[in-house]
mmCIF file with all atom_site columns, C-alpha atoms in Angstrom:
data_model
loop_
_atom_site.group_PDB
_atom_site.id
_atom_site.type_symbol
_atom_site.label_atom_id
_atom_site.label_alt_id
_atom_site.label_comp_id
_atom_site.label_asym_id
_atom_site.label_entity_id
_atom_site.label_seq_id
_atom_site.pdbx_PDB_ins_code
_atom_site.Cartn_x
_atom_site.Cartn_y
_atom_site.Cartn_z
_atom_site.occupancy
_atom_site.B_iso_or_equiv
_atom_site.pdbx_formal_charge
_atom_site.auth_seq_id
_atom_site.auth_comp_id
_atom_site.auth_asym_id
_atom_site.auth_atom_id
_atom_site.pdbx_PDB_model_num
ATOM 1   C CA . MET A 1 1   ? 93.927  99.875  113.604 1.00 75.00 ? 29  MET A CA 1
ATOM 2   C CA . ALA A 1 2   ? 97.408  100.131 115.135 1.00 89.00 ? 30  ALA A CA 1
ATOM 3   C CA . ILE A 1 3   ? 100.065 97.606  114.164 1.00 94.00 ? 31  ILE A CA 1
ATOM 4   C CA . HIS A 1 4   ? 101.924 95.880  117.036 1.00 94.00 ? 32  HIS A CA 1
ATOM 5   C CA . ILE A 1 5   ? 104.522 93.559  115.506 1.00 94.00 ? 33  ILE A CA 1
ATOM 6   C CA . THR A 1 6   ? 107.955 94.758  116.599 1.00 94.00 ? 34  THR A CA 1
ATOM 7   C CA . GLY A 1 7   ? 107.713 95.314  120.339 1.00 92.00 ? 35  GLY A CA 1
ATOM 8   C CA . ASP A 1 8   ? 109.023 98.840  119.706 1.00 94.00 ? 36  ASP A CA 1
ATOM 9   C CA . ASP A 1 9   ? 106.483 101.676 119.756 1.00 94.00 ? 37  ASP A CA 1
ATOM 10  C CA . THR A 1 10  ? 108.376 103.880 117.283 1.00 95.00 ? 38  THR A CA 1
ATOM 11  C CA . ALA A 1 11  ? 108.809 101.046 114.787 1.00 96.00 ? 39  ALA A CA 1
ATOM 12  C CA . ASP A 1 12  ? 105.167 100.000 115.149 1.00 96.00 ? 40  ASP A CA 1
ATOM 13  C CA . ASP A 1 13  ? 104.031 103.615 114.683 1.00 96.00 ? 41  ASP A CA 1
ATOM 14  C CA . ILE A 1 14  ? 105.726 103.855 111.288 1.00 97.00 ? 42  ILE A CA 1
ATOM 15  C CA . LEU A 1 15  ? 104.187 100.518 110.253 1.00 97.00 ? 43  LEU A CA 1
ATOM 16  C CA . THR A 1 16  ? 100.780 101.868 111.281 1.00 96.00 ? 44  THR A CA 1
ATOM 17  C CA . SER A 1 17  ? 101.147 105.245 109.583 1.00 96.00 ? 45  SER A CA 1
ATOM 18  C CA . SER A 1 18  ? 102.986 104.222 106.410 1.00 97.00 ? 46  SER A CA 1
ATOM 19  C CA . PRO A 1 19  ? 101.640 101.554 104.059 1.00 98.00 ? 47  PRO A CA 1
ATOM 20  C CA . PHE A 1 20  ? 105.050 101.603 102.351 1.00 98.00 ? 48  PHE A CA 1
ATOM 21  C CA . ALA A 1 21  ? 106.763 100.791 105.671 1.00 98.00 ? 49  ALA A CA 1
ATOM 22  C CA . LEU A 1 22  ? 104.425 97.851  106.253 1.00 98.00 ? 50  LEU A CA 1
ATOM 23  C CA . LEU A 1 23  ? 105.150 96.533  102.748 1.00 98.00 ? 51  LEU A CA 1
ATOM 24  C CA . VAL A 1 24  ? 108.907 96.934  103.267 1.00 98.00 ? 52  VAL A CA 1
ATOM 25  C CA . GLY A 1 25  ? 108.753 95.211  106.654 1.00 97.00 ? 53  GLY A CA 1
ATOM 26  C CA . MET A 1 26  ? 107.111 92.237  104.966 1.00 97.00 ? 54  MET A CA 1
ATOM 27  C CA . MET A 1 27  ? 109.735 92.279  102.213 1.00 97.00 ? 55  MET A CA 1
ATOM 28  C CA . LEU A 1 28  ? 112.514 92.198  104.835 1.00 97.00 ? 56  LEU A CA 1
ATOM 29  C CA . ASP A 1 29  ? 110.852 89.281  106.650 1.00 95.00 ? 57  ASP A CA 1
ATOM 30  C CA . GLN A 1 30  ? 113.029 86.474  105.332 1.00 92.00 ? 58  GLN A CA 1
ATOM 31  C CA . GLN A 1 31  ? 115.929 84.682  106.967 1.00 88.00 ? 59  GLN A CA 1
ATOM 32  C CA . TYR A 1 32  ? 115.655 87.208  109.782 1.00 90.00 ? 60  TYR A CA 1
ATOM 33  C CA . PRO A 1 33  ? 113.495 87.344  112.934 1.00 89.00 ? 61  PRO A CA 1
ATOM 34  C CA . MET A 1 34  ? 110.154 88.905  111.996 1.00 91.00 ? 62  MET A CA 1
ATOM 35  C CA . GLU A 1 35  ? 110.108 91.627  114.647 1.00 92.00 ? 63  GLU A CA 1
ATOM 36  C CA . HIS A 1 36  ? 113.588 92.743  113.551 1.00 93.00 ? 64  HIS A CA 1
ATOM 37  C CA . ALA A 1 37  ? 112.573 92.739  109.886 1.00 95.00 ? 65  ALA A CA 1
ATOM 38  C CA . PHE A 1 38  ? 109.602 94.955  110.625 1.00 97.00 ? 66  PHE A CA 1
ATOM 39  C CA . ARG A 1 39  ? 111.867 97.356  112.581 1.00 97.00 ? 67  ARG A CA 1
ATOM 40  C CA . GLY A 1 40  ? 113.824 97.988  109.362 1.00 97.00 ? 68  GLY A CA 1
ATOM 41  C CA . PRO A 1 41  ? 111.624 100.843 108.117 1.00 98.00 ? 69  PRO A CA 1
ATOM 42  C CA . ALA A 1 42  ? 112.032 102.749 111.404 1.00 97.00 ? 70  ALA A CA 1
ATOM 43  C CA . LYS A 1 43  ? 115.820 102.357 111.180 1.00 97.00 ? 71  LYS A CA 1
ATOM 44  C CA . VAL A 1 44  ? 115.812 103.733 107.643 1.00 97.00 ? 72  VAL A CA 1
ATOM 45  C CA . ALA A 1 45  ? 113.471 106.599 108.552 1.00 97.00 ? 73  ALA A CA 1
ATOM 46  C CA . ASP A 1 46  ? 115.648 107.547 111.517 1.00 97.00 ? 74  ASP A CA 1
ATOM 47  C CA . ARG A 1 47  ? 118.891 107.492 109.521 1.00 96.00 ? 75  ARG A CA 1
ATOM 48  C CA . PHE A 1 48  ? 117.557 108.841 106.223 1.00 96.00 ? 76  PHE A CA 1
ATOM 49  C CA . GLY A 1 49  ? 115.199 111.422 107.732 1.00 95.00 ? 77  GLY A CA 1
ATOM 50  C CA . SER A 1 50  ? 112.263 110.075 105.740 1.00 94.00 ? 78  SER A CA 1
ATOM 51  C CA . PHE A 1 51  ? 110.534 106.917 104.634 1.00 96.00 ? 79  PHE A CA 1
ATOM 52  C CA . ASP A 1 52  ? 109.027 108.468 101.535 1.00 97.00 ? 80  ASP A CA 1
ATOM 53  C CA . PRO A 1 53  ? 109.256 106.071 98.566  1.00 98.00 ? 81  PRO A CA 1
ATOM 54  C CA . HIS A 1 54  ? 110.091 108.959 96.188  1.00 98.00 ? 82  HIS A CA 1
ATOM 55  C CA . ARG A 1 55  ? 113.161 109.925 98.235  1.00 98.00 ? 83  ARG A CA 1
ATOM 56  C CA . ILE A 1 56  ? 114.241 106.319 98.733  1.00 98.00 ? 84  ILE A CA 1
ATOM 57  C CA . ALA A 1 57  ? 113.907 105.543 95.022  1.00 98.00 ? 85  ALA A CA 1
ATOM 58  C CA . ALA A 1 58  ? 115.988 108.615 94.139  1.00 98.00 ? 86  ALA A CA 1
ATOM 59  C CA . ALA A 1 59  ? 118.727 108.039 96.747  1.00 98.00 ? 87  ALA A CA 1
ATOM 60  C CA . ASP A 1 60  ? 122.285 107.260 95.708  1.00 98.00 ? 88  ASP A CA 1
ATOM 61  C CA . PRO A 1 61  ? 122.448 103.433 95.827  1.00 98.00 ? 89  PRO A CA 1
ATOM 62  C CA . GLU A 1 62  ? 125.867 103.263 97.495  1.00 97.00 ? 90  GLU A CA 1
ATOM 63  C CA . GLU A 1 63  ? 124.995 105.844 100.145 1.00 97.00 ? 91  GLU A CA 1
ATOM 64  C CA . PHE A 1 64  ? 121.643 104.178 100.769 1.00 98.00 ? 92  PHE A CA 1
ATOM 65  C CA . ALA A 1 65  ? 123.255 100.739 101.118 1.00 97.00 ? 93  ALA A CA 1
ATOM 66  C CA . ALA A 1 66  ? 125.787 102.157 103.586 1.00 97.00 ? 94  ALA A CA 1
ATOM 67  C CA . LEU A 1 67  ? 122.965 103.712 105.618 1.00 96.00 ? 95  LEU A CA 1
ATOM 68  C CA . CYS A 1 68  ? 121.143 100.375 105.707 1.00 97.00 ? 96  CYS A CA 1
ATOM 69  C CA . ALA A 1 69  ? 124.285 98.568  106.882 1.00 97.00 ? 97  ALA A CA 1
ATOM 70  C CA . VAL A 1 70  ? 124.899 100.815 109.918 1.00 96.00 ? 98  VAL A CA 1
ATOM 71  C CA . THR A 1 71  ? 124.709 98.692  113.068 1.00 95.00 ? 99  THR A CA 1
ATOM 72  C CA . PRO A 1 72  ? 122.092 97.616  113.845 1.00 95.00 ? 100 PRO A CA 1
ATOM 73  C CA . ALA A 1 73  ? 121.588 96.883  110.153 1.00 95.00 ? 101 ALA A CA 1
ATOM 74  C CA . ILE A 1 74  ? 118.141 96.639  108.584 1.00 96.00 ? 102 ILE A CA 1
ATOM 75  C CA . HIS A 1 75  ? 118.730 92.952  107.799 1.00 94.00 ? 103 HIS A CA 1
ATOM 76  C CA . ARG A 1 76  ? 121.402 90.305  108.029 1.00 93.00 ? 104 ARG A CA 1
ATOM 77  C CA . PHE A 1 77  ? 122.021 90.985  104.309 1.00 94.00 ? 105 PHE A CA 1
ATOM 78  C CA . PRO A 1 78  ? 121.854 94.800  104.348 1.00 94.00 ? 106 PRO A CA 1
ATOM 79  C CA . GLY A 1 79  ? 123.375 95.449  100.917 1.00 94.00 ? 107 GLY A CA 1
ATOM 80  C CA . SER A 1 80  ? 121.075 93.225  98.911  1.00 96.00 ? 108 SER A CA 1
ATOM 81  C CA . MET A 1 81  ? 118.060 94.306  100.960 1.00 96.00 ? 109 MET A CA 1
ATOM 82  C CA . ALA A 1 82  ? 118.907 97.994  100.479 1.00 97.00 ? 110 ALA A CA 1
ATOM 83  C CA . ALA A 1 83  ? 118.941 97.430  96.708  1.00 97.00 ? 111 ALA A CA 1
ATOM 84  C CA . ARG A 1 84  ? 115.660 95.505  96.890  1.00 97.00 ? 112 ARG A CA 1
ATOM 85  C CA . LEU A 1 85  ? 114.103 98.256  99.040  1.00 98.00 ? 113 LEU A CA 1
ATOM 86  C CA . GLN A 1 86  ? 115.060 100.874 96.461  1.00 98.00 ? 114 GLN A CA 1
ATOM 87  C CA . GLU A 1 87  ? 113.677 98.698  93.660  1.00 98.00 ? 115 GLU A CA 1
ATOM 88  C CA . LEU A 1 88  ? 110.422 98.328  95.597  1.00 98.00 ? 116 LEU A CA 1
ATOM 89  C CA . ALA A 1 89  ? 110.305 102.109 96.134  1.00 98.00 ? 117 ALA A CA 1
ATOM 90  C CA . ARG A 1 90  ? 110.755 102.688 92.385  1.00 98.00 ? 118 ARG A CA 1
ATOM 91  C CA . ILE A 1 91  ? 107.857 100.337 91.615  1.00 98.00 ? 119 ILE A CA 1
ATOM 92  C CA . VAL A 1 92  ? 105.614 102.079 94.155  1.00 98.00 ? 120 VAL A CA 1
ATOM 93  C CA . VAL A 1 93  ? 106.546 105.449 92.655  1.00 98.00 ? 121 VAL A CA 1
ATOM 94  C CA . ASP A 1 94  ? 106.266 104.386 89.006  1.00 98.00 ? 122 ASP A CA 1
ATOM 95  C CA . GLN A 1 95  ? 103.146 102.217 89.208  1.00 97.00 ? 123 GLN A CA 1
ATOM 96  C CA . TYR A 1 96  ? 101.249 103.732 92.136  1.00 97.00 ? 124 TYR A CA 1
ATOM 97  C CA . ASP A 1 97  ? 102.444 107.374 92.165  1.00 97.00 ? 125 ASP A CA 1
ATOM 98  C CA . GLY A 1 98  ? 104.059 106.747 95.554  1.00 97.00 ? 126 GLY A CA 1
ATOM 99  C CA . HIS A 1 99  ? 100.766 105.651 97.145  1.00 98.00 ? 127 HIS A CA 1
ATOM 100 C CA . THR A 1 100 ? 101.474 102.104 98.315  1.00 98.00 ? 128 THR A CA 1
ATOM 101 C CA . GLU A 1 101 ? 97.919  101.567 99.522  1.00 97.00 ? 129 GLU A CA 1
ATOM 102 C CA . ARG A 1 102 ? 96.746  101.695 95.879  1.00 97.00 ? 130 ARG A CA 1
ATOM 103 C CA . LEU A 1 103 ? 98.318  98.247  95.609  1.00 97.00 ? 131 LEU A CA 1
ATOM 104 C CA . TRP A 1 104 ? 95.361  96.919  97.617  1.00 97.00 ? 132 TRP A CA 1
ATOM 105 C CA . THR A 1 105 ? 92.679  99.618  97.350  1.00 97.00 ? 133 THR A CA 1
ATOM 106 C CA . GLU A 1 106 ? 92.635  99.301  93.563  1.00 97.00 ? 134 GLU A CA 1
ATOM 107 C CA . ALA A 1 107 ? 92.828  95.493  93.434  1.00 97.00 ? 135 ALA A CA 1
ATOM 108 C CA . ALA A 1 108 ? 89.785  94.061  91.661  1.00 98.00 ? 136 ALA A CA 1
ATOM 109 C CA . ASP A 1 109 ? 89.568  91.103  94.069  1.00 98.00 ? 137 ASP A CA 1
ATOM 110 C CA . GLY A 1 110 ? 91.703  88.858  96.252  1.00 97.00 ? 138 GLY A CA 1
ATOM 111 C CA . LYS A 1 111 ? 93.247  87.099  93.269  1.00 98.00 ? 139 LYS A CA 1
ATOM 112 C CA . ASP A 1 112 ? 94.280  90.422  91.735  1.00 98.00 ? 140 ASP A CA 1
ATOM 113 C CA . LEU A 1 113 ? 95.701  91.535  95.088  1.00 98.00 ? 141 LEU A CA 1
ATOM 114 C CA . GLY A 1 114 ? 97.752  88.360  95.374  1.00 97.00 ? 142 GLY A CA 1
ATOM 115 C CA . ARG A 1 115 ? 99.026  88.786  91.820  1.00 97.00 ? 143 ARG A CA 1
ATOM 116 C CA . ARG A 1 116 ? 100.012 92.416  92.457  1.00 97.00 ? 144 ARG A CA 1
ATOM 117 C CA . ILE A 1 117 ? 101.902 91.534  95.629  1.00 98.00 ? 145 ILE A CA 1
ATOM 118 C CA . GLN A 1 118 ? 103.648 88.534  94.107  1.00 97.00 ? 146 GLN A CA 1
ATOM 119 C CA . ALA A 1 119 ? 104.892 90.738  91.254  1.00 97.00 ? 147 ALA A CA 1
ATOM 120 C CA . LEU A 1 120 ? 106.944 92.783  93.750  1.00 97.00 ? 148 LEU A CA 1
ATOM 121 C CA . PRO A 1 121 ? 110.630 92.107  94.430  1.00 96.00 ? 149 PRO A CA 1
ATOM 122 C CA . GLY A 1 122 ? 111.103 89.787  97.389  1.00 94.00 ? 150 GLY A CA 1
ATOM 123 C CA . PHE A 1 123 ? 107.527 88.474  97.357  1.00 96.00 ? 151 PHE A CA 1
ATOM 124 C CA . GLY A 1 124 ? 107.102 84.837  96.389  1.00 95.00 ? 152 GLY A CA 1
ATOM 125 C CA . ALA A 1 125 ? 103.860 82.893  96.587  1.00 96.00 ? 153 ALA A CA 1
ATOM 126 C CA . GLN A 1 126 ? 104.013 82.171  100.333 1.00 95.00 ? 154 GLN A CA 1
ATOM 127 C CA . LYS A 1 127 ? 104.984 85.715  101.317 1.00 96.00 ? 155 LYS A CA 1
ATOM 128 C CA . ALA A 1 128 ? 102.175 87.093  99.138  1.00 97.00 ? 156 ALA A CA 1
ATOM 129 C CA . LYS A 1 129 ? 99.691  84.832  100.954 1.00 98.00 ? 157 LYS A CA 1
ATOM 130 C CA . ILE A 1 130 ? 100.957 86.017  104.328 1.00 97.00 ? 158 ILE A CA 1
ATOM 131 C CA . PHE A 1 131 ? 100.767 89.683  103.310 1.00 98.00 ? 159 PHE A CA 1
ATOM 132 C CA . VAL A 1 132 ? 97.207  89.263  102.015 1.00 98.00 ? 160 VAL A CA 1
ATOM 133 C CA . ALA A 1 133 ? 96.338  87.730  105.402 1.00 98.00 ? 161 ALA A CA 1
ATOM 134 C CA . LEU A 1 134 ? 98.109  90.552  107.249 1.00 97.00 ? 162 LEU A CA 1
ATOM 135 C CA . LEU A 1 135 ? 96.157  93.171  105.287 1.00 98.00 ? 163 LEU A CA 1
ATOM 136 C CA . ALA A 1 136 ? 92.887  91.360  105.990 1.00 97.00 ? 164 ALA A CA 1
ATOM 137 C CA . LYS A 1 137 ? 93.443  90.593  109.662 1.00 97.00 ? 165 LYS A CA 1
ATOM 138 C CA . GLN A 1 138 ? 95.159  93.798  110.742 1.00 95.00 ? 166 GLN A CA 1
ATOM 139 C CA . LEU A 1 139 ? 93.892  96.476  108.321 1.00 96.00 ? 167 LEU A CA 1
ATOM 140 C CA . ASP A 1 140 ? 90.515  94.964  107.403 1.00 96.00 ? 168 ASP A CA 1
ATOM 141 C CA . VAL A 1 141 ? 91.467  94.938  103.701 1.00 97.00 ? 169 VAL A CA 1
ATOM 142 C CA . ARG A 1 142 ? 89.284  92.080  102.523 1.00 97.00 ? 170 ARG A CA 1
ATOM 143 C CA . PRO A 1 143 ? 88.618  92.049  98.800  1.00 97.00 ? 171 PRO A CA 1
ATOM 144 C CA . GLN A 1 144 ? 86.367  89.286  97.556  1.00 98.00 ? 172 GLN A CA 1
ATOM 145 C CA . GLY A 1 145 ? 88.209  85.981  97.584  1.00 97.00 ? 173 GLY A CA 1
ATOM 146 C CA . TRP A 1 146 ? 91.046  87.060  99.874  1.00 98.00 ? 174 TRP A CA 1
ATOM 147 C CA . GLU A 1 147 ? 90.643  83.921  102.015 1.00 97.00 ? 175 GLU A CA 1
ATOM 148 C CA . ALA A 1 148 ? 91.306  81.630  99.055  1.00 97.00 ? 176 ALA A CA 1
ATOM 149 C CA . VAL A 1 149 ? 94.408  83.639  98.151  1.00 97.00 ? 177 VAL A CA 1
ATOM 150 C CA . ALA A 1 150 ? 95.741  83.642  101.737 1.00 98.00 ? 178 ALA A CA 1
ATOM 151 C CA . GLY A 1 151 ? 95.033  79.933  102.174 1.00 97.00 ? 179 GLY A CA 1
ATOM 152 C CA . ASP A 1 152 ? 95.704  78.616  105.690 1.00 96.00 ? 180 ASP A CA 1
ATOM 153 C CA . TYR A 1 153 ? 97.021  82.056  106.716 1.00 97.00 ? 181 TYR A CA 1
ATOM 154 C CA . ALA A 1 154 ? 93.411  83.272  106.587 1.00 97.00 ? 182 ALA A CA 1
ATOM 155 C CA . LEU A 1 155 ? 92.431  80.828  109.342 1.00 96.00 ? 183 LEU A CA 1
ATOM 156 C CA . GLU A 1 156 ? 92.168  81.751  112.997 1.00 94.00 ? 184 GLU A CA 1
ATOM 157 C CA . GLY A 1 157 ? 95.247  80.927  115.003 1.00 93.00 ? 185 GLY A CA 1
ATOM 158 C CA . TYR A 1 158 ? 98.871  81.940  115.169 1.00 95.00 ? 186 TYR A CA 1
ATOM 159 C CA . ARG A 1 159 ? 100.482 80.973  111.877 1.00 94.00 ? 187 ARG A CA 1
ATOM 160 C CA . SER A 1 160 ? 102.364 84.070  110.717 1.00 95.00 ? 188 SER A CA 1
ATOM 161 C CA . VAL A 1 161 ? 103.112 87.734  111.236 1.00 96.00 ? 189 VAL A CA 1
ATOM 162 C CA . ALA A 1 162 ? 99.510  88.358  110.151 1.00 96.00 ? 190 ALA A CA 1
ATOM 163 C CA . ASP A 1 163 ? 98.496  87.064  113.595 1.00 96.00 ? 191 ASP A CA 1
ATOM 164 C CA . VAL A 1 164 ? 101.020 89.047  115.670 1.00 95.00 ? 192 VAL A CA 1
ATOM 165 C CA . VAL A 1 165 ? 99.382  91.777  117.726 1.00 93.00 ? 193 VAL A CA 1
ATOM 166 C CA . ASP A 1 166 ? 101.451 91.668  120.934 1.00 91.00 ? 194 ASP A CA 1
ATOM 167 C CA . PRO A 1 167 ? 104.379 89.807  122.549 1.00 89.00 ? 195 PRO A CA 1
ATOM 168 C CA . GLY A 1 168 ? 102.148 86.861  123.507 1.00 91.00 ? 196 GLY A CA 1
ATOM 169 C CA . SER A 1 169 ? 100.912 86.299  119.969 1.00 92.00 ? 197 SER A CA 1
ATOM 170 C CA . LEU A 1 170 ? 104.471 86.683  118.650 1.00 90.00 ? 198 LEU A CA 1
ATOM 171 C CA . GLN A 1 171 ? 105.521 83.803  120.907 1.00 91.00 ? 199 GLN A CA 1
ATOM 172 C CA . LYS A 1 172 ? 102.556 81.706  119.765 1.00 94.00 ? 200 LYS A CA 1
ATOM 173 C CA . VAL A 1 173 ? 103.557 82.251  116.118 1.00 93.00 ? 201 VAL A CA 1
ATOM 174 C CA . ARG A 1 174 ? 107.140 81.265  116.964 1.00 89.00 ? 202 ARG A CA 1
ATOM 175 C CA . ASP A 1 175 ? 105.871 78.114  118.711 1.00 91.00 ? 203 ASP A CA 1
ATOM 176 C CA . PHE A 1 176 ? 103.675 77.233  115.716 1.00 91.00 ? 204 PHE A CA 1
ATOM 177 C CA . LYS A 1 177 ? 106.604 77.633  113.297 1.00 87.00 ? 205 LYS A CA 1
ATOM 178 C CA . LYS A 1 178 ? 108.854 75.537  115.545 1.00 88.00 ? 206 LYS A CA 1
ATOM 179 C CA . GLU A 1 179 ? 106.227 72.765  115.665 1.00 89.00 ? 207 GLU A CA 1
ATOM 180 C CA . LYS A 1 180 ? 105.851 72.827  111.880 1.00 85.00 ? 208 LYS A CA 1
ATOM 181 C CA . LYS A 1 181 ? 109.627 72.584  111.391 1.00 85.00 ? 209 LYS A CA 1
ATOM 182 C CA . ALA A 1 182 ? 109.884 69.714  113.863 1.00 85.00 ? 210 ALA A CA 1
ATOM 183 C CA . ALA A 1 183 ? 107.019 67.856  112.162 1.00 83.00 ? 211 ALA A CA 1
ATOM 184 C CA . ALA A 1 184 ? 108.599 68.351  108.729 1.00 82.00 ? 212 ALA A CA 1
ATOM 185 C CA . LYS A 1 185 ? 111.970 67.149  110.043 1.00 82.00 ? 213 LYS A CA 1
ATOM 186 C CA . ALA A 1 186 ? 110.375 64.075  111.658 1.00 85.00 ? 214 ALA A CA 1
ATOM 187 C CA . GLN A 1 187 ? 108.525 63.262  108.450 1.00 85.00 ? 215 GLN A CA 1
ATOM 188 C CA . ALA A 1 188 ? 111.751 63.560  106.423 1.00 84.00 ? 216 ALA A CA 1
ATOM 189 C CA . SER A 1 189 ? 113.537 61.081  108.714 1.00 78.00 ? 217 SER A CA 1
#
């Protein structure tokens, strides 16, 4: 299944063809518009000539950070995200022999998948839930119990990047998030 998150065919192609790129896009999705976060891997691939986790893990940290900061940067905090991306690449290389998909293909069940994802740099509990939902909804990766791990993100609707498949669904996710923020703000008042 092809991924359509960014609105940019080249960026979406790398997300579709590279499990590592999809994982990195999710890692970058914080304090930054989601479609821009998921364009980060394509920016790195274009500038670095590769998006192979082995090469990224082995890259000189200063040179890699500079590459990530070139305008348009991979994130609003390019230096810290470049370091986190390299750390993530090292984990994928060391624990999964560079095969990111082993993170989910070898998970015993949904709970194990959630635990594996949450152990990664930049993945807290909520982001792990969203990524489990993204894997299930967009890649049909559905280990037993994934719905319980993903929580409300497993439901039908437009709650997160897991539900983005085109510009219309991206707008619906944005609207949902805006409504949730407004409701939380009203409740706090």
